[in-house]
Short mmCIF file of C-alpha atoms and ligand atoms in Angstrom, two decimals:
data_model
loop_
_atom_site.label_atom_id
_atom_site.label_comp_id
_atom_site.label_asym_id
_atom_site.label_seq_id
_atom_site.Cartn_x
_atom_site.Cartn_y
_atom_site.Cartn_z
CA MET A 1 0.00 0.00 0.00
CA GLU A 2 1.25 3.49 -0.84
CA LYS A 3 2.08 5.59 2.18
CA PRO A 4 -0.33 8.43 2.97
CA LYS A 5 0.56 11.95 1.84
CA VAL A 6 0.04 15.24 3.63
CA ALA A 7 0.23 18.54 1.74
CA VAL A 8 0.85 21.72 3.72
CA ILE A 9 0.11 24.90 1.78
CA GLY A 10 2.12 28.03 2.69
CA GLY A 11 5.66 28.20 4.06
CA GLY A 12 5.35 30.95 6.67
CA ILE A 13 5.86 30.21 10.36
CA SER A 14 2.52 28.30 10.51
CA GLY A 15 3.30 26.01 7.58
CA LEU A 16 6.88 25.41 8.67
CA VAL A 17 5.87 24.54 12.23
CA CYS A 18 3.08 22.28 10.99
CA VAL A 19 5.54 20.33 8.81
CA PHE A 20 8.20 20.25 11.55
CA LYS A 21 5.70 18.92 14.09
CA LEU A 22 4.36 16.35 11.62
CA LEU A 23 7.90 15.06 11.05
CA GLU A 24 8.44 14.91 14.82
CA LEU A 25 5.17 13.00 15.34
CA LYS A 26 6.01 10.66 12.47
CA GLU A 27 9.27 9.75 14.22
CA GLN A 28 7.69 9.43 17.67
CA ASN A 29 4.74 7.33 16.48
CA LYS A 30 6.67 5.23 13.95
CA LYS A 31 3.99 6.14 11.43
CA ASP A 32 5.02 6.19 7.81
CA PHE A 33 3.65 9.06 5.74
CA GLU A 34 4.98 11.69 3.34
CA VAL A 35 4.82 15.45 3.94
CA LEU A 36 5.07 18.07 1.21
CA LEU A 37 5.16 21.84 1.68
CA PHE A 38 3.92 24.06 -1.17
CA GLU A 39 5.09 27.69 -1.11
CA LYS A 40 4.17 30.28 -3.73
CA GLU A 41 7.35 32.38 -3.32
CA MET A 42 10.94 31.31 -3.93
CA ARG A 43 11.74 31.61 -0.20
CA LEU A 44 10.34 30.21 3.05
CA GLY A 45 9.37 32.32 6.07
CA GLY A 46 6.30 34.21 4.81
CA THR A 47 5.84 37.48 6.67
CA ILE A 48 9.02 36.89 8.69
CA GLU A 49 11.73 38.60 6.66
CA THR A 50 15.08 39.83 7.92
CA LEU A 51 17.51 41.77 5.77
CA GLU A 52 21.18 42.45 6.57
CA LYS A 53 22.46 45.59 4.90
CA ASP A 54 25.59 47.71 5.50
CA GLY A 55 25.99 46.43 9.07
CA PHE A 56 22.28 46.95 9.93
CA THR A 57 19.84 44.11 10.66
CA LEU A 58 16.39 45.09 9.40
CA GLU A 59 13.05 43.45 10.02
CA ARG A 60 10.62 43.96 7.19
CA GLY A 61 7.89 41.97 8.93
CA PRO A 62 7.61 41.09 12.63
CA ASP A 63 10.42 42.33 14.87
CA SER A 64 9.57 40.44 18.09
CA PHE A 65 7.72 37.59 19.68
CA ILE A 66 6.42 37.64 23.22
CA SER A 67 7.72 35.44 26.01
CA GLU A 68 4.44 35.49 27.98
CA LYS A 69 3.08 32.84 25.60
CA PRO A 70 5.67 30.05 25.98
CA TRP A 71 5.35 28.31 22.59
CA GLY A 72 7.93 30.51 20.84
CA VAL A 73 10.67 29.95 23.42
CA GLU A 74 9.79 26.24 23.66
CA LEU A 75 10.20 25.85 19.90
CA CYS A 76 13.57 27.66 20.04
CA ASN A 77 14.73 25.21 22.72
CA LYS A 78 13.68 22.31 20.53
CA LEU A 79 15.49 23.77 17.51
CA GLY A 80 18.62 24.48 19.57
CA ILE A 81 18.55 28.22 18.84
CA GLN A 82 17.83 29.37 22.40
CA ASN A 83 21.29 30.97 22.62
CA GLU A 84 20.39 33.19 19.68
CA ILE A 85 17.46 34.74 21.56
CA ILE A 86 17.90 38.32 22.73
CA GLY A 87 15.71 40.35 25.07
CA THR A 88 15.02 44.06 24.83
CA ARG A 89 17.63 46.53 26.06
CA ASN A 90 17.03 47.24 29.73
CA GLU A 91 18.07 50.87 29.64
CA ASN A 92 15.41 51.87 27.10
CA ARG A 93 12.18 50.38 28.45
CA LYS A 94 10.00 53.42 27.83
CA SER A 95 7.31 53.69 25.14
CA PHE A 96 5.93 56.94 23.82
CA ILE A 97 2.58 58.15 22.55
CA VAL A 98 2.25 61.07 20.19
CA ARG A 99 0.09 63.87 21.48
CA ARG A 100 -0.17 67.20 19.67
CA LYS A 101 2.89 66.31 17.55
CA LYS A 102 5.06 65.57 20.60
CA LEU A 103 6.31 62.31 22.08
CA ILE A 104 4.92 61.76 25.59
CA PRO A 105 6.24 58.79 27.61
CA LEU A 106 3.63 56.25 28.61
CA PRO A 107 3.51 56.46 32.42
CA GLU A 108 5.28 53.71 34.34
CA GLY A 109 3.04 50.75 35.20
CA PHE A 110 0.63 51.39 32.35
CA TYR A 111 -0.86 48.18 30.96
CA LEU A 112 -2.49 48.98 27.60
CA VAL A 113 -5.04 51.45 28.99
CA ALA A 114 -4.88 50.50 32.64
CA PRO A 115 -2.78 52.61 35.01
CA THR A 116 -1.39 50.46 37.83
CA GLN A 117 1.02 53.04 39.33
CA MET A 118 -0.95 56.03 40.56
CA LYS A 119 1.90 58.51 41.11
CA ALA A 120 3.24 58.20 37.58
CA PHE A 121 -0.29 58.21 36.18
CA LEU A 122 -1.33 61.38 37.96
CA ARG A 123 1.76 63.23 36.70
CA THR A 124 1.38 62.35 33.00
CA PRO A 125 0.28 65.12 30.62
CA LEU A 126 -1.27 62.45 28.35
CA PHE A 127 -4.74 62.84 29.87
CA SER A 128 -6.88 65.71 31.10
CA PHE A 129 -7.83 65.82 34.79
CA PRO A 130 -11.43 64.66 34.09
CA GLY A 131 -9.99 61.94 31.83
CA LYS A 132 -7.77 60.68 34.67
CA LEU A 133 -10.64 60.75 37.15
CA ARG A 134 -12.77 58.70 34.76
CA MET A 135 -10.01 56.12 34.34
CA MET A 136 -9.53 55.88 38.11
CA MET A 137 -13.23 55.16 38.51
CA GLU A 138 -12.84 51.90 36.57
CA PRO A 139 -13.08 49.69 39.70
CA MET A 140 -16.51 51.19 40.38
CA VAL A 141 -17.94 50.49 36.93
CA PRO A 142 -20.34 47.53 37.23
CA ARG A 143 -19.27 44.39 35.41
CA ASN A 144 -21.00 43.45 32.21
CA SER A 145 -23.05 40.36 32.96
CA SER A 146 -23.47 39.38 29.29
CA ASP A 147 -21.20 36.79 27.69
CA ALA A 148 -21.78 38.25 24.23
CA ASP A 149 -18.77 39.63 22.39
CA GLU A 150 -18.44 43.41 22.13
CA SER A 151 -16.09 45.77 20.32
CA VAL A 152 -12.84 46.83 21.92
CA ALA A 153 -14.03 50.46 21.73
CA CYS A 154 -17.24 49.58 23.55
CA PHE A 155 -15.38 47.80 26.34
CA LEU A 156 -12.69 50.45 26.84
CA ARG A 157 -15.16 53.33 26.69
CA ARG A 158 -17.44 51.56 29.15
CA ARG A 159 -14.71 50.77 31.67
CA PHE A 160 -12.11 53.55 31.23
CA GLY A 161 -13.86 56.36 29.35
CA ASN A 162 -13.46 57.85 25.91
CA GLU A 163 -10.20 59.67 26.53
CA ALA A 164 -8.42 56.43 27.48
CA LEU A 165 -9.75 54.83 24.31
CA GLU A 166 -8.79 57.68 21.97
CA ARG A 167 -5.44 58.65 23.42
CA VAL A 168 -4.01 55.23 24.35
CA GLY A 169 -6.31 52.27 23.61
CA GLN A 170 -6.80 52.96 19.91
CA PRO A 171 -3.10 53.64 19.10
CA MET A 172 -1.80 50.74 21.21
CA LEU A 173 -4.19 48.32 19.50
CA ALA A 174 -3.38 49.82 16.11
CA GLY A 175 0.29 49.02 16.78
CA ILE A 176 -0.71 45.33 16.98
CA TYR A 177 -3.80 44.86 14.79
CA THR A 178 -3.77 48.08 12.74
CA GLY A 179 -7.54 47.87 13.12
CA ASP A 180 -10.48 50.02 14.09
CA PRO A 181 -11.39 49.39 17.76
CA GLU A 182 -15.05 50.06 16.90
CA THR A 183 -15.06 46.78 14.93
CA LEU A 184 -12.36 44.66 16.63
CA SER A 185 -13.59 41.86 18.88
CA MET A 186 -12.86 42.13 22.57
CA THR A 187 -12.93 38.36 23.14
CA ALA A 188 -10.57 37.66 20.24
CA THR A 189 -8.08 40.50 20.75
CA MET A 190 -8.09 41.34 24.47
CA PRO A 191 -9.46 38.24 26.21
CA ARG A 192 -7.41 38.94 29.33
CA PHE A 193 -9.22 42.21 30.07
CA ARG A 194 -12.58 40.46 29.63
CA GLU A 195 -11.52 37.70 32.02
CA LEU A 196 -10.32 40.21 34.61
CA GLU A 197 -13.63 42.04 34.42
CA LYS A 198 -15.48 38.75 34.89
CA LYS A 199 -13.32 37.47 37.73
CA TYR A 200 -12.59 40.65 39.71
CA GLY A 201 -15.36 42.96 38.50
CA SER A 202 -12.59 45.36 37.44
CA VAL A 203 -9.58 45.26 35.11
CA LEU A 204 -7.50 47.42 37.48
CA LYS A 205 -8.26 45.29 40.54
CA GLY A 206 -7.46 42.17 38.54
CA LEU A 207 -4.17 43.54 37.21
CA LEU A 208 -3.01 44.56 40.68
CA GLN A 209 -3.87 41.10 42.00
CA ALA A 210 -2.10 39.45 39.05
CA ALA A 211 1.01 41.61 39.65
CA GLU A 212 1.07 40.45 43.27
CA ASN A 213 0.73 36.79 42.26
CA LYS A 214 3.43 37.21 39.61
CA SER A 215 5.97 38.67 42.03
CA GLU A 216 5.26 35.72 44.37
CA LYS A 217 5.79 33.29 41.50
CA LEU A 218 8.97 35.05 40.33
CA LYS A 219 10.43 34.69 43.82
CA GLU A 220 9.95 30.92 43.54
CA ALA A 221 10.89 30.50 39.85
CA GLY A 222 14.27 29.32 38.61
CA GLY A 223 15.63 29.06 35.04
CA PRO A 224 16.22 31.82 32.52
CA ARG A 225 13.96 34.87 32.70
CA TYR A 226 13.12 36.70 29.55
CA SER A 227 11.92 40.21 28.85
CA LEU A 228 8.38 40.48 27.46
CA PHE A 229 9.57 41.04 23.88
CA LEU A 230 12.19 38.78 22.34
CA SER A 231 14.05 38.54 19.08
CA PHE A 232 17.27 36.94 17.78
CA LYS A 233 20.77 38.36 17.40
CA ARG A 234 20.54 37.98 13.64
CA GLY A 235 16.86 38.81 13.37
CA MET A 236 13.54 37.01 13.32
CA GLU A 237 14.37 34.94 10.28
CA THR A 238 16.69 32.90 12.54
CA LEU A 239 13.56 31.02 13.56
CA THR A 240 12.16 30.24 10.12
CA ARG A 241 15.64 29.42 8.76
CA ALA A 242 16.19 26.94 11.60
CA LEU A 243 12.84 25.31 10.81
CA ALA A 244 13.59 25.21 7.08
CA ALA A 245 16.99 23.62 7.78
CA ARG A 246 15.24 20.73 9.55
CA LEU A 247 13.12 19.80 6.52
CA PRO A 248 14.39 16.73 4.69
CA GLN A 249 15.44 17.47 1.11
CA GLY A 250 12.56 17.52 -1.31
CA THR A 251 9.94 18.40 1.36
CA ALA A 252 9.50 22.04 0.33
CA ARG A 253 8.40 23.00 -3.18
CA LEU A 254 9.19 26.66 -3.78
CA GLY A 255 7.52 28.74 -6.47
CA ALA A 256 4.57 26.36 -6.13
CA GLY A 257 1.52 28.62 -5.90
CA ILE A 258 -1.74 26.76 -5.33
CA LYS A 259 -4.81 27.72 -7.32
CA GLU A 260 -7.42 25.26 -6.15
CA ILE A 261 -7.92 22.22 -3.97
CA SER A 262 -10.75 19.84 -4.60
CA ARG A 263 -11.98 16.36 -3.98
CA ASP A 264 -14.36 14.08 -5.86
CA LYS A 265 -17.65 13.92 -3.99
CA PHE A 266 -15.85 14.25 -0.67
CA SER A 267 -14.04 10.96 -1.03
CA GLY A 268 -10.72 9.81 -2.43
CA PRO A 269 -7.58 11.90 -2.26
CA TRP A 270 -7.46 15.69 -2.38
CA ARG A 271 -6.39 17.20 -5.69
CA ILE A 272 -4.07 20.16 -5.37
CA VAL A 273 -4.03 22.28 -8.49
CA LEU A 274 -1.00 24.53 -8.90
CA ALA A 275 -1.02 27.86 -10.74
CA THR A 276 1.05 26.13 -13.44
CA GLY A 277 -1.79 23.64 -13.99
CA GLN A 278 0.20 20.78 -12.42
CA ILE A 279 -1.83 18.53 -10.16
CA SER A 280 -0.63 16.84 -6.98
CA VAL A 281 -2.65 14.51 -4.75
CA ALA A 282 -2.70 14.12 -0.97
CA ASP A 283 -4.76 12.33 1.69
CA ALA A 284 -4.74 15.36 3.97
CA VAL A 285 -4.31 19.04 3.13
CA CYS A 286 -3.47 21.76 5.61
CA LEU A 287 -4.02 25.34 4.46
CA THR A 288 -1.91 27.90 6.31
CA THR A 289 -2.46 30.84 3.95
CA SER A 290 -4.90 33.65 4.76
CA ALA A 291 -8.56 32.70 5.08
CA ARG A 292 -9.16 34.89 2.04
CA SER A 293 -6.81 32.73 -0.09
CA ALA A 294 -8.27 29.57 1.42
CA ALA A 295 -11.75 30.78 0.41
CA GLY A 296 -10.52 31.02 -3.18
CA PHE A 297 -8.93 27.54 -3.18
CA LEU A 298 -12.11 25.93 -1.83
CA ASN A 299 -14.72 27.75 -3.87
CA ASN A 300 -15.53 24.72 -6.03
CA THR A 301 -15.35 22.22 -3.16
CA SER A 302 -17.48 23.77 -0.43
CA GLN A 303 -19.23 27.01 -1.17
CA SER A 304 -20.55 27.32 2.36
CA LEU A 305 -17.04 27.00 3.83
CA SER A 306 -15.60 29.31 1.20
CA LYS A 307 -18.28 31.91 1.96
CA LYS A 308 -17.60 31.83 5.70
CA LEU A 309 -13.84 32.08 5.16
CA GLY A 310 -14.52 35.12 2.99
CA PHE A 311 -16.11 36.93 5.96
CA ILE A 312 -12.67 37.30 7.56
CA THR A 313 -11.23 40.65 6.52
CA TYR A 314 -7.72 42.11 6.24
CA GLU A 315 -5.96 45.45 6.26
CA SER A 316 -2.83 46.36 4.32
CA VAL A 317 0.29 47.59 6.09
CA ALA A 318 3.76 48.70 5.10
CA THR A 319 6.99 48.94 7.05
CA VAL A 320 9.70 51.49 6.35
CA ASN A 321 13.16 50.83 7.80
CA LEU A 322 15.24 53.99 7.99
CA ALA A 323 18.96 53.94 8.83
CA TYR A 324 20.44 57.18 10.20
CA ARG A 325 23.64 58.43 11.71
CA ARG A 326 23.01 59.11 15.43
CA ASP A 327 24.39 62.70 15.52
CA PRO A 328 21.70 64.52 13.54
CA ILE A 329 18.87 63.10 15.73
CA THR A 330 17.99 65.43 18.60
CA HIS A 331 15.60 63.11 20.47
CA THR A 332 17.09 60.98 23.24
CA LEU A 333 15.52 57.83 21.69
CA ASP A 334 15.44 56.32 25.19
CA GLY A 335 12.58 53.95 24.46
CA PHE A 336 11.31 51.14 22.27
CA GLY A 337 9.36 53.50 20.03
CA PHE A 338 6.02 55.27 19.81
CA VAL A 339 2.44 54.80 18.67
CA VAL A 340 0.26 57.48 17.08
CA PRO A 341 -3.46 58.03 17.81
CA ARG A 342 -5.57 58.45 14.70
CA THR A 343 -6.66 61.87 15.97
CA GLU A 344 -3.12 63.09 15.10
CA GLU A 345 -3.92 62.46 11.41
CA SER A 346 -0.41 61.15 10.85
CA VAL A 347 0.89 58.83 8.14
CA LEU A 348 2.54 56.87 10.96
CA VAL A 349 0.69 54.19 12.90
CA ALA A 350 3.75 53.45 15.01
CA CYS A 351 7.52 53.57 14.92
CA SER A 352 10.04 51.27 16.61
CA PHE A 353 13.44 52.56 17.63
CA SER A 354 14.80 49.20 16.47
CA SER A 355 18.43 49.77 17.47
CA GLN A 356 17.40 51.10 20.89
CA LYS A 357 15.01 48.21 21.49
CA TYR A 358 17.48 45.43 20.57
CA ASP A 359 21.26 45.11 20.34
CA PHE A 360 22.85 44.04 17.05
CA ARG A 361 20.56 46.16 14.87
CA ALA A 362 22.84 49.04 13.84
CA PRO A 363 26.58 49.72 13.74
CA GLU A 364 28.25 52.02 16.28
CA GLY A 365 27.16 55.64 15.89
CA ALA A 366 24.10 54.73 13.82
CA VAL A 367 20.39 54.28 14.51
CA LEU A 368 17.74 52.10 12.90
CA LEU A 369 14.10 53.21 12.98
CA ARG A 370 11.15 51.27 11.64
CA ALA A 371 7.91 53.02 10.77
CA PHE A 372 4.59 51.23 10.46
CA VAL A 373 2.08 52.63 7.93
CA GLY A 374 -1.40 51.74 6.70
CA GLY A 375 -4.10 49.78 8.53
CA ALA A 376 -7.76 50.64 8.95
CA PHE A 377 -7.15 54.40 9.24
CA GLY A 378 -4.23 54.60 6.83
CA ARG A 379 -5.59 53.06 3.63
CA GLU A 380 -5.16 56.32 1.76
CA PHE A 381 -1.47 56.54 2.76
CA PHE A 382 -0.86 52.86 1.94
CA ASN A 383 -2.10 53.46 -1.60
CA ARG A 384 0.35 56.30 -2.31
CA ASP A 385 3.34 55.55 -4.51
CA ASP A 386 6.68 54.69 -2.94
CA GLY A 387 8.31 58.11 -3.34
CA GLU A 388 5.39 60.02 -1.85
CA LEU A 389 5.00 57.58 1.02
CA LEU A 390 8.70 57.68 1.91
CA ASP A 391 8.79 61.48 1.78
CA LYS A 392 5.83 61.72 4.12
CA VAL A 393 7.31 59.20 6.58
CA LYS A 394 10.71 60.94 6.59
CA LYS A 395 9.14 64.39 7.08
CA GLU A 396 6.98 63.31 10.02
CA LEU A 397 9.82 61.44 11.71
CA ALA A 398 12.07 64.48 11.25
CA GLU A 399 9.50 66.69 12.98
CA LEU A 400 8.79 64.29 15.83
CA LEU A 401 12.38 63.25 16.57
CA GLY A 402 14.24 66.37 15.51
CA ILE A 403 16.14 64.67 12.68
CA LYS A 404 18.32 67.08 10.75
CA ALA A 405 19.67 64.80 8.01
CA GLU A 406 18.49 62.44 5.32
CA PRO A 407 18.60 58.71 6.16
CA LEU A 408 21.60 56.67 5.00
CA PHE A 409 19.08 54.40 3.28
CA THR A 410 15.45 53.31 3.52
CA VAL A 411 13.74 50.00 2.85
CA LEU A 412 10.01 50.02 2.18
CA ARG A 413 8.06 46.76 2.27
CA ARG A 414 4.34 46.53 1.58
CA TYR A 415 2.18 43.73 2.97
CA PRO A 416 -1.16 44.03 1.14
CA ASP A 417 -4.16 42.47 2.90
CA SER A 418 -1.87 40.92 5.48
CA MET A 419 -3.26 42.06 8.82
CA VAL A 420 -6.22 39.93 9.76
CA GLN A 421 -9.01 41.79 11.53
CA TYR A 422 -10.64 39.81 14.32
CA ARG A 423 -13.97 41.60 14.18
CA VAL A 424 -16.77 41.33 16.74
CA GLY A 425 -18.05 37.74 16.61
CA HIS A 426 -14.73 36.41 15.25
CA LEU A 427 -14.54 33.43 17.61
CA GLU A 428 -18.12 32.45 16.71
CA LEU A 429 -17.26 32.70 13.03
CA VAL A 430 -14.20 30.49 13.56
CA LYS A 431 -16.45 27.91 15.26
CA GLU A 432 -18.79 27.97 12.27
CA ILE A 433 -15.79 27.55 9.95
CA GLU A 434 -14.59 24.59 12.03
CA ASN A 435 -18.05 23.01 11.74
CA GLU A 436 -17.84 23.32 7.96
CA VAL A 437 -14.27 21.95 7.87
CA VAL A 438 -15.43 18.81 9.69
CA LYS A 439 -17.63 18.12 6.66
CA CYS A 440 -14.47 17.98 4.50
CA PRO A 441 -12.48 15.06 5.99
CA GLY A 442 -8.75 15.47 5.54
CA LEU A 443 -8.93 19.26 5.34
CA PHE A 444 -7.22 21.36 8.04
CA LEU A 445 -6.84 25.10 8.53
CA THR A 446 -4.26 26.92 10.62
CA GLY A 447 -2.45 30.27 10.47
CA SER A 448 -2.94 33.76 11.82
CA SER A 449 -6.45 34.17 10.38
CA TYR A 450 -8.15 32.06 13.02
CA ARG A 451 -6.96 31.66 16.60
CA GLY A 452 -4.27 34.26 17.26
CA VAL A 453 -2.06 36.56 15.17
CA GLY A 454 1.11 36.60 17.27
CA ILE A 455 3.96 34.28 16.34
CA PRO A 456 3.63 32.13 19.51
CA ASP A 457 -0.11 31.73 18.79
CA CYS A 458 0.65 30.66 15.21
CA ILE A 459 3.20 28.13 16.53
CA ALA A 460 0.79 26.65 19.08
CA ASP A 461 -2.06 26.39 16.59
CA ALA A 462 0.14 24.80 13.91
CA GLU A 463 1.40 22.22 16.44
CA ARG A 464 -2.15 21.37 17.53
CA THR A 465 -3.19 21.07 13.88
CA ALA A 466 -0.28 18.70 13.13
CA ALA A 467 -1.45 16.47 16.00
CA ARG A 468 -4.98 16.45 14.54
CA ILE A 469 -3.60 15.53 11.11
CA LEU A 470 -1.75 12.55 12.60
CA ASP A 471 -4.93 11.50 14.36
CA TYR A 472 -6.74 11.65 11.00
CA LEU A 473 -4.04 9.58 9.26
CA ASN A 474 -4.29 6.97 12.02
CA ARG A 475 -7.98 6.60 11.28
CA LEU A 476 -7.55 6.14 7.50
C1 LIG B 1 4.23 43.95 9.10
C2 LIG B 1 3.88 42.92 10.14
C3 LIG B 1 4.47 43.00 11.39
C4 LIG B 1 4.16 42.04 12.35
N1 LIG B 1 4.77 42.11 13.58
C5 LIG B 1 4.61 41.09 14.46
C6 LIG B 1 5.42 41.02 15.63
O1 LIG B 1 6.29 41.87 15.88
N2 LIG B 1 5.22 39.96 16.48
C7 LIG B 1 4.31 38.98 16.22
O2 LIG B 1 4.18 38.04 17.02
N3 LIG B 1 3.55 39.02 15.10
C8 LIG B 1 3.69 40.03 14.21
N4 LIG B 1 2.97 40.04 13.05
C9 LIG B 1 2.04 38.94 12.80
C10 LIG B 1 2.81 37.69 12.38
O3 LIG B 1 3.94 38.04 11.64
C11 LIG B 1 1.96 36.79 11.52
O4 LIG B 1 0.74 36.54 12.15
C12 LIG B 1 2.63 35.47 11.22
O5 LIG B 1 3.95 35.64 10.77
C13 LIG B 1 1.77 34.75 10.21
O6 LIG B 1 2.40 33.56 9.81
P1 LIG B 1 1.64 32.56 8.85
O7 LIG B 1 2.58 31.47 8.52
O8 LIG B 1 0.33 32.20 9.44
O9 LIG B 1 1.31 33.42 7.54
P2 LIG B 1 2.33 34.04 6.48
O10 LIG B 1 3.59 34.46 7.09
O11 LIG B 1 1.53 35.06 5.74
O12 LIG B 1 2.64 32.82 5.52
C14 LIG B 1 1.74 32.37 4.56
C15 LIG B 1 2.56 31.77 3.42
O13 LIG B 1 1.67 31.25 2.44
C16 LIG B 1 2.21 31.55 1.17
N5 LIG B 1 1.12 31.53 0.19
C17 LIG B 1 0.14 32.44 0.00
N6 LIG B 1 -0.66 32.07 -1.02
C18 LIG B 1 -0.18 30.89 -1.48
C19 LIG B 1 -0.58 30.02 -2.52
N7 LIG B 1 -1.61 30.30 -3.34
N8 LIG B 1 0.12 28.86 -2.71
C20 LIG B 1 1.19 28.55 -1.92
N9 LIG B 1 1.61 29.37 -0.93
C21 LIG B 1 0.93 30.52 -0.71
C22 LIG B 1 2.81 32.91 1.33
O14 LIG B 1 3.76 33.21 0.31
C23 LIG B 1 3.44 32.78 2.72
O15 LIG B 1 4.76 32.31 2.64
C24 LIG B 1 3.23 41.00 12.07
C25 LIG B 1 2.63 40.95 10.80
C26 LIG B 1 2.94 41.89 9.84
C27 LIG B 1 2.31 41.81 8.48
#
């Protein structure tokens, strides 16, 4: 009997982890099957893209992964690249928010929109006095007894007031999801705040309690401790390169864009149709591309699934890396970067001071900045041509940071329709999608479109999916 075949579509972090885990499970379970990875581009890594140029290490896509969710660090340990991990620079822990064209430091102890250190909070010029009073009243706001999802804006306005939403909540969330808080789902994007409200009746009370518990735990804990944000000495691509290096030869097919996947009357093997017209067959198919692409592949197989996948929406973003000499920049750059509220009407959504956040990003005497552009409120800017967009970014950075020289070089990278928007009801929609997928045996979906956008979430979901694929193969 021929051994079963699994086709994984998309060679970003989700696809690579899915294949890596499948190979690990194959070994552990002494189960014989073949795994093939189909990637449209001529490189693996997807959104994770590091570029080394003139002594600078640039991230075009993600620049960090968080340590709070352990799956990233666990994978690094497994791959033997834990010594490559770097934490953020201790001396520059501040973050800034733009207010009236100036950079204001986020007060110490601020957790998204929740102030946990009163002294620092009361001194900040970020909020008006009535705005501060309203935020401090959060513990007195009655808890919402309904389990129904609500928008992030609704939740933050209800618990902390409009000023907290506009001046901090919206820009902080935009730095992660580049979305509109009026449409983003609270349960899918900020589940922790919802849980704290449920458990303690107040986010602030819950955070203070959690901080107490954490300091107790830290006293007891051994082993290495990481900062919240992590990267690698030679950039984020260290992770995807290490995964790619573990794939046996012939596993990954590059330049292999998929056009369609189908199956005869829901039985027999899956047919994978490539853009070239070539056809490959597999017993199980795992789609790790965006839900939007998946909807296209499945249109002729399950219209109801394809339609539901099509309800998941995306925003386009671009990153601009700018390398400067340090001298002509007046600002102290003593932080990780800044976010910009939409009320500032800026081209910038956020900017990381990459070389201040991590070591090994710029040569001595130089600085690397990375601007984030586009998203729900920046579609018009995203659509401008390269020259216009770069000029606007450079001009605004020069004004905000007091930069008196042109950059040494810039690198613009556009990611069209790349930022998934978990809109209100997202988790319900994912459940409905899962119910449809069950009707297509041998079909699996993972990737950032469904159960978490962060790299550790993608890793965890891809690993779980690989385990489900093995389970399916065992039942064939
Ligand atoms: C600019 C930016 C910055 C980010 N910053 C961070 C960050 O700092 N930290 C963090 O945790 N997360 C960050 N994210 C989110 C995170 O990078 C992504 O959620 C994650 O990398 C998604 O991985 P993925 O494998 O699911 O998808 P992708 O990386 O998008 O991979 C999908 C792959 O499928 C391939 N593909 C598409 N269509 C086809 C086809 N028809 N046939 C075959 N292959 C196909 C693509 O070429 C791609 O390689 C950021 C995202 C962006 C866009």
